[in-house]
Coordinates of C-alpha atoms in Angstrom, one line a residue:
Chain A
M1 CA 32.1 51.6 -6.7
S2 CA 34.7 50.6 -4.1
R3 CA 36.8 47.6 -4.6
G4 CA 35.1 45.8 -1.7
T5 CA 31.6 46.3 -3.2
Y6 CA 32.9 45.2 -6.6
L7 CA 34.3 42.0 -5.2
R8 CA 31.1 41.3 -3.2
E9 CA 29.0 41.8 -6.3
G10 CA 31.2 39.4 -8.2
A11 CA 31.1 36.8 -5.5
L12 CA 27.3 37.0 -5.2
R13 CA 27.0 36.6 -9.0
T14 CA 29.2 33.5 -8.9
L15 CA 27.2 32.1 -6.0
F16 CA 23.8 32.6 -7.7
F17 CA 25.2 31.2 -11.0
A18 CA 26.4 28.1 -9.1
C19 CA 23.0 27.6 -7.5
A20 CA 21.4 27.8 -11.0
C21 CA 23.9 25.2 -12.2
V22 CA 22.8 22.8 -9.5
A23 CA 19.4 22.3 -11.1
V24 CA 20.9 21.7 -14.5
A25 CA 23.5 19.3 -13.1
A26 CA 20.9 17.4 -11.2
V27 CA 18.8 16.8 -14.3
A28 CA 21.8 15.8 -16.3
L29 CA 23.1 13.4 -13.6
I30 CA 19.8 11.8 -13.0
F31 CA 19.3 11.3 -16.7
L32 CA 22.8 9.8 -17.1
F33 CA 22.3 7.5 -14.1
V34 CA 18.9 6.3 -15.1
G35 CA 19.9 5.9 -18.7
W36 CA 23.1 4.0 -17.7
R37 CA 21.1 1.6 -15.4
G38 CA 18.3 1.3 -18.0
W39 CA 20.5 0.8 -21.0
P40 CA 20.9 -3.0 -20.6
V41 CA 17.2 -3.3 -21.5
V42 CA 18.3 -3.4 -25.1
T43 CA 20.6 -6.4 -24.5
D44 CA 18.9 -8.2 -21.6
I45 CA 15.2 -8.0 -22.6
G46 CA 15.3 -6.6 -26.2
L47 CA 13.8 -3.2 -27.0
G48 CA 11.0 -4.8 -29.0
A49 CA 10.0 -7.2 -26.2
F50 CA 10.2 -4.4 -23.7
L51 CA 8.3 -1.7 -25.6
T52 CA 5.6 -3.8 -27.3
G53 CA 5.4 -6.8 -24.9
A54 CA 1.8 -7.3 -23.8
R55 CA 2.6 -9.0 -20.5
W56 CA 4.3 -7.7 -17.3
A57 CA 4.9 -10.5 -14.8
S58 CA 8.2 -10.4 -13.0
S59 CA 7.9 -13.9 -11.6
E60 CA 7.6 -15.2 -15.2
K61 CA 10.4 -13.0 -16.5
A62 CA 7.9 -11.2 -18.8
F63 CA 8.8 -7.5 -19.0
G64 CA 6.5 -6.0 -21.6
I65 CA 5.4 -2.6 -20.6
L66 CA 2.5 -2.1 -23.0
P67 CA -0.2 -2.7 -20.4
L68 CA 1.5 -0.3 -18.0
V69 CA 1.7 2.4 -20.7
A70 CA -1.9 1.8 -21.6
G71 CA -2.8 2.0 -17.9
S72 CA -0.9 5.3 -17.5
G73 CA -2.5 6.7 -20.6
A74 CA -6.0 5.8 -19.4
V75 CA -5.5 7.4 -16.0
V76 CA -3.8 10.5 -17.3
L77 CA -6.2 11.2 -20.2
G78 CA -9.1 10.7 -17.8
A79 CA -7.6 13.1 -15.3
L80 CA -7.1 15.7 -18.0
A81 CA -10.6 15.3 -19.3
L82 CA -12.0 15.9 -15.8
G83 CA -9.4 18.3 -14.5
S84 CA -8.7 20.7 -17.3
P85 CA -12.2 22.2 -17.7
L86 CA -12.5 22.5 -13.9
A87 CA -9.1 24.2 -13.6
V88 CA -9.6 26.6 -16.5
A89 CA -13.0 27.5 -15.2
T90 CA -11.5 28.1 -11.8
A91 CA -8.9 30.4 -13.3
V92 CA -11.4 32.3 -15.4
F93 CA -13.5 32.8 -12.2
L94 CA -10.6 34.0 -10.2
S95 CA -9.2 36.3 -12.9
E96 CA -12.4 37.8 -14.3
I97 CA -15.4 37.2 -12.2
A98 CA -14.6 36.9 -8.5
S99 CA -14.7 39.9 -6.2
P100 CA -11.4 40.6 -4.4
K101 CA -12.9 39.2 -1.2
V102 CA -14.0 35.9 -2.8
R103 CA -10.6 35.7 -4.6
A104 CA -8.8 36.1 -1.3
V105 CA -10.5 32.9 -0.1
V106 CA -10.6 30.8 -3.3
R107 CA -7.0 31.4 -4.5
P108 CA -5.2 30.2 -1.3
A109 CA -7.6 27.3 -1.3
V110 CA -6.6 26.3 -4.8
E111 CA -2.9 26.7 -4.0
L112 CA -3.3 24.6 -0.8
L113 CA -4.5 21.7 -3.1
A114 CA -0.9 21.7 -4.4
G115 CA 0.6 21.5 -1.0
I116 CA -1.4 18.4 0.3
P117 CA 0.9 15.4 0.3
S118 CA -0.1 12.9 -2.4
V119 CA -0.5 10.1 0.1
I120 CA -3.4 12.0 1.6
Y121 CA -5.1 12.1 -1.8
G122 CA -4.5 8.4 -2.2
F123 CA -5.9 7.7 1.3
F124 CA -9.0 9.8 0.5
G125 CA -9.4 8.0 -2.8
L126 CA -9.1 4.6 -1.2
V127 CA -11.5 5.2 1.7
V128 CA -14.0 7.7 0.3
L129 CA -13.9 7.5 -3.5
R130 CA -13.3 3.8 -4.1
P131 CA -16.6 2.6 -2.5
I132 CA -18.5 5.2 -4.5
V133 CA -16.9 4.0 -7.8
A134 CA -17.5 0.4 -6.7
D135 CA -21.2 1.2 -6.5
L136 CA -21.2 2.9 -9.9
T137 CA -19.2 0.4 -11.8
G138 CA -19.5 -2.9 -9.9
G139 CA -16.3 -4.6 -8.8
L140 CA -14.1 -3.3 -6.0
G141 CA -13.8 0.3 -7.2
F142 CA -10.1 0.2 -8.0
G143 CA -9.3 1.4 -11.6
P144 CA -8.8 4.2 -14.0
L145 CA -11.9 6.1 -12.9
T146 CA -10.9 6.4 -9.3
G147 CA -7.3 7.3 -10.3
A148 CA -8.5 9.9 -12.8
V149 CA -10.8 11.7 -10.3
I150 CA -8.0 11.9 -7.7
L151 CA -5.5 13.0 -10.3
A152 CA -7.9 15.6 -11.7
V153 CA -8.1 17.3 -8.3
M154 CA -4.3 17.1 -8.0
I155 CA -3.6 18.8 -11.3
V156 CA -6.2 21.6 -10.7
P157 CA -3.7 24.0 -8.9
T158 CA -1.0 23.6 -11.7
I159 CA -3.4 24.3 -14.5
A160 CA -5.4 27.0 -12.7
T161 CA -2.4 29.0 -11.5
L162 CA -0.8 28.9 -14.9
T163 CA -4.0 29.7 -16.7
E164 CA -4.6 32.6 -14.4
D165 CA -1.1 33.9 -15.2
A166 CA -1.9 33.6 -18.9
L167 CA -5.2 35.5 -18.5
G168 CA -3.5 38.1 -16.3
S169 CA -0.7 38.8 -18.8
L170 CA -3.2 39.7 -21.5
P171 CA -3.0 43.4 -22.4
P172 CA -5.8 45.2 -20.4
G173 CA -6.8 47.0 -23.6
I174 CA -8.5 44.1 -25.2
R175 CA -10.8 43.5 -22.2
E176 CA -11.8 47.2 -22.2
A177 CA -12.2 47.3 -26.0
S178 CA -14.6 44.3 -25.7
Y179 CA -16.7 45.8 -23.0
A180 CA -16.7 49.1 -24.9
M181 CA -18.2 47.3 -27.9
G182 CA -21.1 46.3 -25.6
A183 CA -20.1 42.7 -25.0
T184 CA -21.2 41.0 -21.8
T185 CA -18.7 39.4 -19.4
W186 CA -19.4 36.0 -20.7
Q187 CA -19.0 37.1 -24.4
T188 CA -15.8 38.8 -23.4
I189 CA -14.4 35.7 -21.8
R190 CA -15.5 33.3 -24.5
R191 CA -14.8 35.4 -27.6
V192 CA -11.9 37.5 -26.6
L193 CA -10.0 36.4 -23.5
L194 CA -9.9 32.6 -23.9
P195 CA -8.8 32.8 -27.6
A196 CA -6.2 35.4 -26.7
A197 CA -4.8 33.2 -23.9
K198 CA -5.1 30.0 -25.8
V199 CA -1.4 29.2 -26.0
G200 CA -0.9 29.9 -22.4
I201 CA -3.8 27.7 -21.4
I202 CA -2.6 24.8 -23.6
D203 CA 0.8 25.2 -21.9
A204 CA -0.9 25.0 -18.5
I205 CA -2.7 21.8 -19.5
V206 CA 0.5 20.2 -20.9
L207 CA 2.3 21.0 -17.6
G208 CA -0.7 19.6 -15.7
M209 CA -0.3 16.5 -17.8
G210 CA 3.3 16.3 -16.8
R211 CA 2.3 16.3 -13.1
A212 CA -0.4 13.6 -13.8
V213 CA 2.1 11.3 -15.6
G214 CA 4.6 11.6 -12.8
E215 CA 2.3 11.2 -9.9
T216 CA 2.9 7.9 -8.1
M217 CA 1.7 7.4 -4.5
A218 CA -1.9 8.5 -4.9
V219 CA -2.2 6.5 -8.1
L220 CA -0.6 3.4 -6.5
M221 CA -3.2 3.4 -3.8
V222 CA -6.3 3.5 -6.0
V223 CA -5.7 2.0 -9.4
G224 CA -5.5 -1.6 -8.2
N225 CA -2.1 -2.4 -9.7
A226 CA -3.2 -5.3 -11.9
T227 CA -0.8 -5.4 -14.9
Q228 CA -3.6 -5.9 -17.5
F229 CA -4.8 -3.7 -20.3
P230 CA -7.6 -1.3 -19.3
H231 CA -11.0 -2.7 -20.2
G232 CA -13.3 -0.9 -17.9
L233 CA -13.5 2.2 -15.8
G234 CA -13.7 0.1 -12.6
E235 CA -11.3 -2.7 -13.5
P236 CA -7.9 -2.5 -11.9
V237 CA -4.9 -1.3 -14.0
S238 CA -1.3 -0.4 -13.3
T239 CA 0.8 2.6 -14.3
L240 CA 4.5 3.0 -15.1
T241 CA 5.1 5.0 -11.9
S242 CA 3.2 2.8 -9.5
Q243 CA 4.7 -0.4 -10.9
I244 CA 8.2 1.1 -10.3
V245 CA 7.3 1.7 -6.7
M246 CA 5.7 -1.7 -6.2
D247 CA 8.7 -3.6 -7.7
M248 CA 11.7 -1.6 -6.8
P249 CA 12.2 -3.0 -3.3
Y250 CA 12.8 -6.5 -4.5
A251 CA 13.7 -6.3 -8.1
A252 CA 17.0 -7.7 -9.3
G253 CA 18.7 -8.5 -12.6
P254 CA 16.7 -7.9 -15.8
H255 CA 13.6 -6.9 -13.6
R256 CA 15.5 -4.0 -12.1
T257 CA 16.9 -3.1 -15.5
A258 CA 13.3 -3.0 -16.9
L259 CA 12.3 -0.6 -14.1
F260 CA 15.1 1.7 -15.0
G261 CA 14.0 1.4 -18.6
M262 CA 10.5 2.5 -17.5
A263 CA 12.1 5.4 -15.7
V264 CA 13.9 6.4 -18.9
I265 CA 10.6 6.4 -20.7
L266 CA 8.9 8.6 -18.0
F267 CA 11.9 10.9 -18.3
L268 CA 11.6 11.2 -22.0
V269 CA 7.8 11.8 -21.7
S270 CA 8.5 14.7 -19.2
M271 CA 11.1 16.1 -21.5
G272 CA 8.8 15.9 -24.4
L273 CA 6.1 17.7 -22.5
V274 CA 8.4 20.5 -21.4
A275 CA 9.8 20.8 -24.9
T276 CA 6.2 21.1 -26.3
V277 CA 5.5 24.0 -23.9
R278 CA 8.8 25.7 -24.9
L279 CA 8.0 25.4 -28.6
M280 CA 4.5 26.7 -28.1
S281 CA 5.7 29.7 -26.1
R282 CA 8.1 30.5 -28.9
L283 CA 5.2 30.4 -31.4
K284 CA 3.3 32.8 -29.3
Chain B
M1 CA -1.0 43.6 -14.8
N2 CA 2.6 42.7 -15.4
R3 CA 3.8 39.9 -13.1
T4 CA 7.1 40.3 -11.4
A5 CA 9.7 37.6 -11.8
L6 CA 9.0 36.3 -8.3
S7 CA 5.2 35.6 -8.6
P8 CA 3.9 33.0 -6.1
S9 CA 3.3 30.6 -8.9
R10 CA 6.9 30.7 -10.0
I11 CA 8.1 30.2 -6.5
L12 CA 5.7 27.3 -6.1
A13 CA 6.9 25.8 -9.3
A14 CA 10.6 26.2 -8.3
A15 CA 10.0 24.7 -4.9
R16 CA 8.2 21.8 -6.5
A17 CA 11.0 21.2 -9.0
L18 CA 13.5 21.3 -6.2
A19 CA 11.5 18.8 -4.1
A20 CA 11.2 16.5 -7.1
A21 CA 14.9 16.6 -7.7
V22 CA 15.7 15.8 -4.1
V23 CA 13.3 12.9 -4.2
L24 CA 14.7 11.6 -7.5
V25 CA 18.3 11.8 -6.3
S26 CA 17.6 10.1 -3.0
A27 CA 15.6 7.4 -4.9
G28 CA 18.6 6.9 -7.1
F29 CA 20.8 6.3 -4.1
V30 CA 18.4 3.8 -2.6
A31 CA 18.1 2.1 -6.0
V32 CA 21.8 1.7 -6.6
G33 CA 22.2 0.2 -3.2
C34 CA 24.6 2.8 -1.8
D35 CA 23.2 2.0 1.6
I36 CA 24.6 4.0 4.4
S37 CA 22.6 2.2 7.2
V38 CA 24.4 -1.1 7.1
G39 CA 24.2 -0.9 10.9
R40 CA 26.5 0.2 13.5
A41 CA 27.9 -2.0 16.2
H42 CA 24.9 -1.6 18.6
E43 CA 22.3 -1.5 15.9
L44 CA 20.5 -4.5 14.5
V45 CA 18.6 -4.0 11.2
I46 CA 15.8 -6.4 10.6
T47 CA 13.7 -6.1 7.5
G48 CA 11.4 -8.2 5.3
S49 CA 8.1 -9.9 5.7
T50 CA 5.1 -7.8 6.8
T51 CA 3.7 -11.0 8.3
V52 CA 6.6 -11.4 10.6
L53 CA 6.6 -7.7 11.4
P54 CA 4.5 -7.8 14.6
I55 CA 6.6 -10.6 16.2
A56 CA 9.8 -8.8 15.2
E57 CA 8.6 -5.4 16.5
I58 CA 7.4 -6.6 19.8
S59 CA 10.3 -8.9 20.5
G60 CA 12.7 -6.2 19.3
K61 CA 11.3 -3.7 21.8
E62 CA 11.6 -6.2 24.6
F63 CA 15.1 -7.1 23.5
E64 CA 16.1 -3.4 23.6
E65 CA 14.7 -3.2 27.2
S66 CA 16.7 -6.2 28.4
H67 CA 19.8 -5.1 26.5
P68 CA 20.4 -1.4 27.3
G69 CA 22.4 0.4 24.6
E70 CA 21.3 -1.9 21.8
R71 CA 19.0 -0.7 19.1
V72 CA 16.7 -3.0 17.0
L73 CA 15.4 -1.4 13.8
V74 CA 12.5 -3.3 12.3
S75 CA 10.8 -2.6 9.0
G76 CA 8.4 -4.6 6.8
V77 CA 9.0 -4.4 3.0
G78 CA 8.0 -7.9 1.8
S79 CA 9.8 -11.2 2.1
S80 CA 11.6 -10.9 -1.2
A81 CA 13.0 -7.5 -0.3
G82 CA 14.1 -8.9 3.1
I83 CA 16.0 -11.8 1.4
E84 CA 17.5 -9.3 -1.0
A85 CA 18.5 -7.0 1.8
V86 CA 20.2 -9.7 4.0
S87 CA 22.0 -11.2 1.0
K88 CA 23.4 -7.7 0.0
G89 CA 24.3 -7.0 3.6
T90 CA 22.0 -4.0 4.1
A91 CA 20.2 -5.8 6.9
A92 CA 21.6 -8.2 9.5
I93 CA 18.4 -10.3 9.5
G94 CA 16.0 -10.7 6.7
T95 CA 12.6 -12.1 7.6
S96 CA 10.5 -14.1 5.2
S97 CA 7.1 -15.7 5.2
R98 CA 8.1 -18.1 2.4
D99 CA 10.9 -20.6 1.8
L100 CA 13.9 -19.7 -0.3
K101 CA 13.4 -20.0 -4.1
D102 CA 15.8 -22.1 -6.0
E103 CA 17.8 -19.2 -7.3
E104 CA 18.1 -17.9 -3.7
K105 CA 19.5 -21.1 -2.3
G106 CA 23.1 -20.2 -3.5
L107 CA 23.2 -16.9 -1.6
G108 CA 24.7 -18.5 1.5
L109 CA 21.7 -17.7 3.8
F110 CA 21.2 -19.4 7.1
D111 CA 17.6 -20.2 8.0
T112 CA 16.2 -19.9 11.5
P113 CA 12.5 -20.8 11.6
V114 CA 10.8 -18.5 14.1
A115 CA 7.2 -19.4 14.0
Y116 CA 4.4 -21.3 12.2
D117 CA 1.6 -19.6 10.4
A118 CA -1.5 -20.5 8.5
I119 CA -2.8 -18.6 5.4
V120 CA -6.5 -17.8 5.8
V121 CA -8.9 -17.1 3.0
I122 CA -11.0 -14.1 4.0
V123 CA -14.3 -12.6 2.8
N124 CA -16.6 -9.8 3.9
P125 CA -18.6 -10.6 7.0
A126 CA -21.8 -9.9 5.0
N127 CA -21.0 -12.8 2.7
P128 CA -23.0 -15.9 3.7
V129 CA -20.4 -18.3 2.4
T130 CA -18.6 -20.0 5.3
G131 CA -16.3 -22.5 3.7
L132 CA -14.7 -23.5 0.4
T133 CA -12.7 -26.4 -0.8
K134 CA -9.1 -25.8 -1.8
D135 CA -10.1 -26.6 -5.4
Q136 CA -12.8 -23.9 -5.3
V137 CA -10.4 -21.4 -3.9
R138 CA -7.9 -22.2 -6.7
A139 CA -10.7 -21.9 -9.4
I140 CA -11.7 -18.5 -7.9
F141 CA -8.2 -17.1 -7.9
K142 CA -7.6 -18.5 -11.4
G143 CA -10.6 -16.5 -12.6
E144 CA -12.6 -19.6 -13.5
I145 CA -15.3 -19.0 -10.9
T146 CA -16.4 -15.4 -11.1
N147 CA -19.7 -15.3 -9.2
W148 CA -20.5 -16.1 -5.6
S149 CA -23.6 -18.0 -6.7
E150 CA -21.3 -20.7 -8.2
V151 CA -20.1 -21.6 -4.7
G152 CA -23.4 -21.3 -2.8
G153 CA -23.4 -17.5 -2.2
P154 CA -25.5 -14.6 -3.5
D155 CA -25.6 -13.6 -7.2
E156 CA -22.7 -11.2 -6.9
S157 CA -19.5 -11.0 -8.8
I158 CA -16.3 -12.0 -7.0
G159 CA -13.8 -9.2 -6.4
L160 CA -10.3 -10.8 -6.3
V161 CA -7.8 -9.2 -4.0
N162 CA -4.2 -10.5 -4.5
R163 CA -0.8 -9.5 -3.0
D164 CA 2.2 -8.1 -4.9
E165 CA 4.9 -10.4 -6.2
A166 CA 7.3 -9.5 -3.4
S167 CA 4.9 -11.0 -0.9
G168 CA 5.8 -14.2 0.9
T169 CA 2.2 -14.9 1.6
R170 CA 1.5 -14.7 -2.1
E171 CA 4.3 -17.1 -2.8
A172 CA 3.2 -19.6 -0.2
F173 CA -0.4 -19.3 -1.3
F174 CA 0.7 -19.8 -4.9
K175 CA 2.5 -23.0 -4.0
I176 CA 0.1 -24.5 -1.5
V177 CA -3.3 -23.5 -2.9
M178 CA -2.7 -22.5 -6.5
K179 CA -0.4 -25.5 -7.1
K180 CA 1.7 -23.0 -9.1
E181 CA -1.1 -22.2 -11.6
R182 CA -1.3 -18.7 -12.7
F183 CA -3.4 -16.1 -10.8
A184 CA -6.1 -14.3 -12.7
D185 CA -4.9 -11.0 -14.3
N186 CA -7.8 -8.9 -13.2
A187 CA -7.1 -9.2 -9.4
V188 CA -6.5 -6.0 -7.5
I189 CA -2.9 -6.1 -6.3
L190 CA -2.3 -4.6 -2.8
P191 CA 1.1 -4.2 -1.2
G192 CA 0.3 -5.1 2.4
T193 CA -1.6 -7.6 4.6
G194 CA -3.4 -4.7 6.4
Q195 CA -4.6 -3.3 3.1
V196 CA -6.0 -6.6 1.9
R197 CA -7.9 -6.9 5.2
A198 CA -9.2 -3.4 5.0
V199 CA -10.5 -3.7 1.5
V200 CA -12.1 -7.1 2.0
G201 CA -13.7 -5.8 5.2
D202 CA -15.2 -3.0 3.2
A203 CA -16.3 -4.5 -0.1
E204 CA -19.0 -7.1 0.0
G205 CA -18.0 -9.2 -3.0
A206 CA -14.3 -9.3 -2.2
I207 CA -12.1 -12.3 -1.4
G208 CA -8.5 -12.2 -0.3
Y209 CA -6.0 -14.2 1.8
I210 CA -3.9 -13.1 4.8
S211 CA -1.9 -14.6 7.6
L212 CA -3.9 -16.2 10.5
G213 CA -2.3 -13.7 12.9
F214 CA -3.9 -10.8 11.1
V215 CA -7.5 -12.0 11.2
T216 CA -9.8 -9.6 13.0
P217 CA -13.6 -9.4 13.2
E218 CA -13.8 -6.9 10.3
V219 CA -13.3 -9.9 8.0
K220 CA -14.6 -13.5 8.0
A221 CA -12.2 -16.4 7.8
L222 CA -13.4 -19.3 5.6
A223 CA -13.1 -23.0 6.5
I224 CA -10.9 -24.8 3.9
D225 CA -11.9 -28.4 3.0
G226 CA -14.2 -28.2 6.1
V227 CA -11.6 -27.2 8.6
A228 CA -11.9 -23.8 10.2
P229 CA -8.5 -22.0 10.7
S230 CA -7.6 -21.7 14.4
P231 CA -4.4 -22.2 16.4
A232 CA -5.7 -25.7 17.4
T233 CA -6.4 -26.9 13.9
V234 CA -3.1 -25.4 12.7
E235 CA -1.1 -27.1 15.5
S236 CA -2.8 -30.4 14.9
G237 CA -2.0 -30.1 11.2
E238 CA -5.6 -30.4 10.1
Y239 CA -5.8 -27.0 8.5
P240 CA -4.3 -27.5 5.1
V241 CA -2.7 -24.1 4.3
Q242 CA 0.3 -23.8 6.6
R243 CA 3.8 -22.4 6.3
T244 CA 6.9 -21.6 8.3
L245 CA 8.1 -18.1 9.0
H246 CA 11.8 -17.6 8.7
A247 CA 14.6 -15.3 9.8
F248 CA 17.6 -15.4 7.4
T249 CA 21.1 -14.4 8.2
K250 CA 24.2 -14.3 6.0
G251 CA 25.9 -17.4 7.3
T252 CA 25.3 -18.6 10.8
P253 CA 24.1 -15.8 13.1
T254 CA 26.8 -14.0 15.1
G255 CA 27.0 -11.2 17.6
L256 CA 23.9 -9.1 18.1
A257 CA 21.9 -11.1 15.5
K258 CA 22.6 -14.3 17.4
E259 CA 21.7 -12.8 20.7
Y260 CA 18.4 -11.5 19.3
L261 CA 17.5 -14.8 17.6
E262 CA 18.2 -16.7 20.7
Y263 CA 15.9 -14.4 22.6
L264 CA 13.3 -14.8 19.8
L265 CA 13.4 -18.6 20.2
S266 CA 13.2 -18.5 24.0
T267 CA 10.2 -20.2 25.5
E268 CA 9.1 -16.8 26.9
V269 CA 8.8 -15.2 23.5
Q270 CA 7.6 -18.3 21.6
Q271 CA 4.8 -19.0 24.1
G272 CA 4.1 -15.3 24.7
T273 CA 4.6 -12.9 21.9
V274 CA 4.4 -15.4 19.1
R275 CA 1.1 -16.9 20.4
E276 CA -0.4 -13.5 21.2
A277 CA 0.4 -12.3 17.7
G278 CA -1.7 -15.2 16.4
F279 CA 1.1 -17.5 15.3
L280 CA 2.3 -20.8 16.6
P281 CA 5.6 -21.5 18.3
V282 CA 8.3 -23.4 16.4
R283 CA 8.6 -27.0 17.4
P284 CA 11.9 -27.7 19.2
K285 CA 13.1 -30.1 16.6
D286 CA 13.0 -27.4 13.9
A287 CA 14.5 -24.6 15.9
V288 CA 18.2 -24.1 15.2
R289 CA 20.0 -23.1 18.3

């Protein structure tokens, strides 16, 4: 290797390493910044009042996030309940059943779902889905149900792509062995492939959950943003993310601190989800 | 079927992570207030009330035409955000559809009233109710009256549509109609006047409130205490839910902000743009020149 090639190789390696560092640095900086701005929650509001307070009303200086946590939980769990089966079934179809021609249409369609801006989902939810939910549940149609349906569609690409990867990375031998035993396609999928890819599928669902927890705009447009505890599928609720967006433009003082505190919590939830996935992959 | 390191899903995931990081970082900058757009010499930044938005936009465009080389940047983010922006210096003019709160009075803001407005209670056109008393409206928004049959309408539950806490319209409504009594918790909160109108125009049981200037045939404006809202009843003072629209500056207006506000208060704009937008001109005695 000539000296010039050697130097070029070295420079490129350094460049790529620097690029990789940017991601890590960005995460660290964001966490430090959000944490630094959110820290006064402990002194200004009190950790107990913040985490377990049952009322969020900035005009009354009440900054309890429990109703928002409950709202986020209701919307996200609803989205997972609706979206995971849909996504896993889509992945099974793409990976095991569909002919190459069908796959060539369905797969890009699923991937396209990930590329649609979330405000479009929100608008669709507001204009099309909300009246339907209003007819079903009474009320105005804003609430966890509308939010969950929209989010369910939004997390399908994440879960489906990762599940397909998990199914695709199974050793081909187990599939052939199953068919050789005389198993039907359905028996092979249910008894062999899904159990074998279980960890990968759970990973996919956890990452889908991460996407659902963090989604903001679409949720903001359809959940109704009332800072009350969820008590009906069609009753308005608010979530951590949507409340941050609603309040950030005008929040000052402890209110602003509380929003950063909520951001810290969202950050910790995301970190927890990614850590779960890491741990499970190691178990596999 | 071993996937290579650069499978589409990985690239997708990486791209998504990068996009998220960019959004988060820029959100951080906005949040900390590192504002870069404080405004250059020939740029006038106006932000705040969504109610004042149409007046500010139209007059801003006309001002640009009559003042070549000057730029007027108008945005609507809510009255509280406008007041926050002008007091921090990120906007030259902060518009507001409510008066200053006590804690905002020490910020050194100078008030220029730019128009008068009424807040109108709106329902779906399919709703047979045509008028309510102020007390009934208050009871509805407090959550004490929950069915239209209690106020002479059909047996249908009332769907409350409220504004977010940054809204000047909400603040004014809270003061004038609610008499500062707490809103019901189960109201849907929408961040803009246009959204309130769209939802009420679409949902039969809904009730909301918007500025007079935003009333269109897709919703029905209710008479309050027997007086229907109209420019005439607002001007005569009969219509009971009225307020002043403000433009705040940090200290007395100077430079471009002063020129713009003078233009805004000119008879031409007050009798033209302001009236066409559905608001009422400021009375000369209130206008600060």
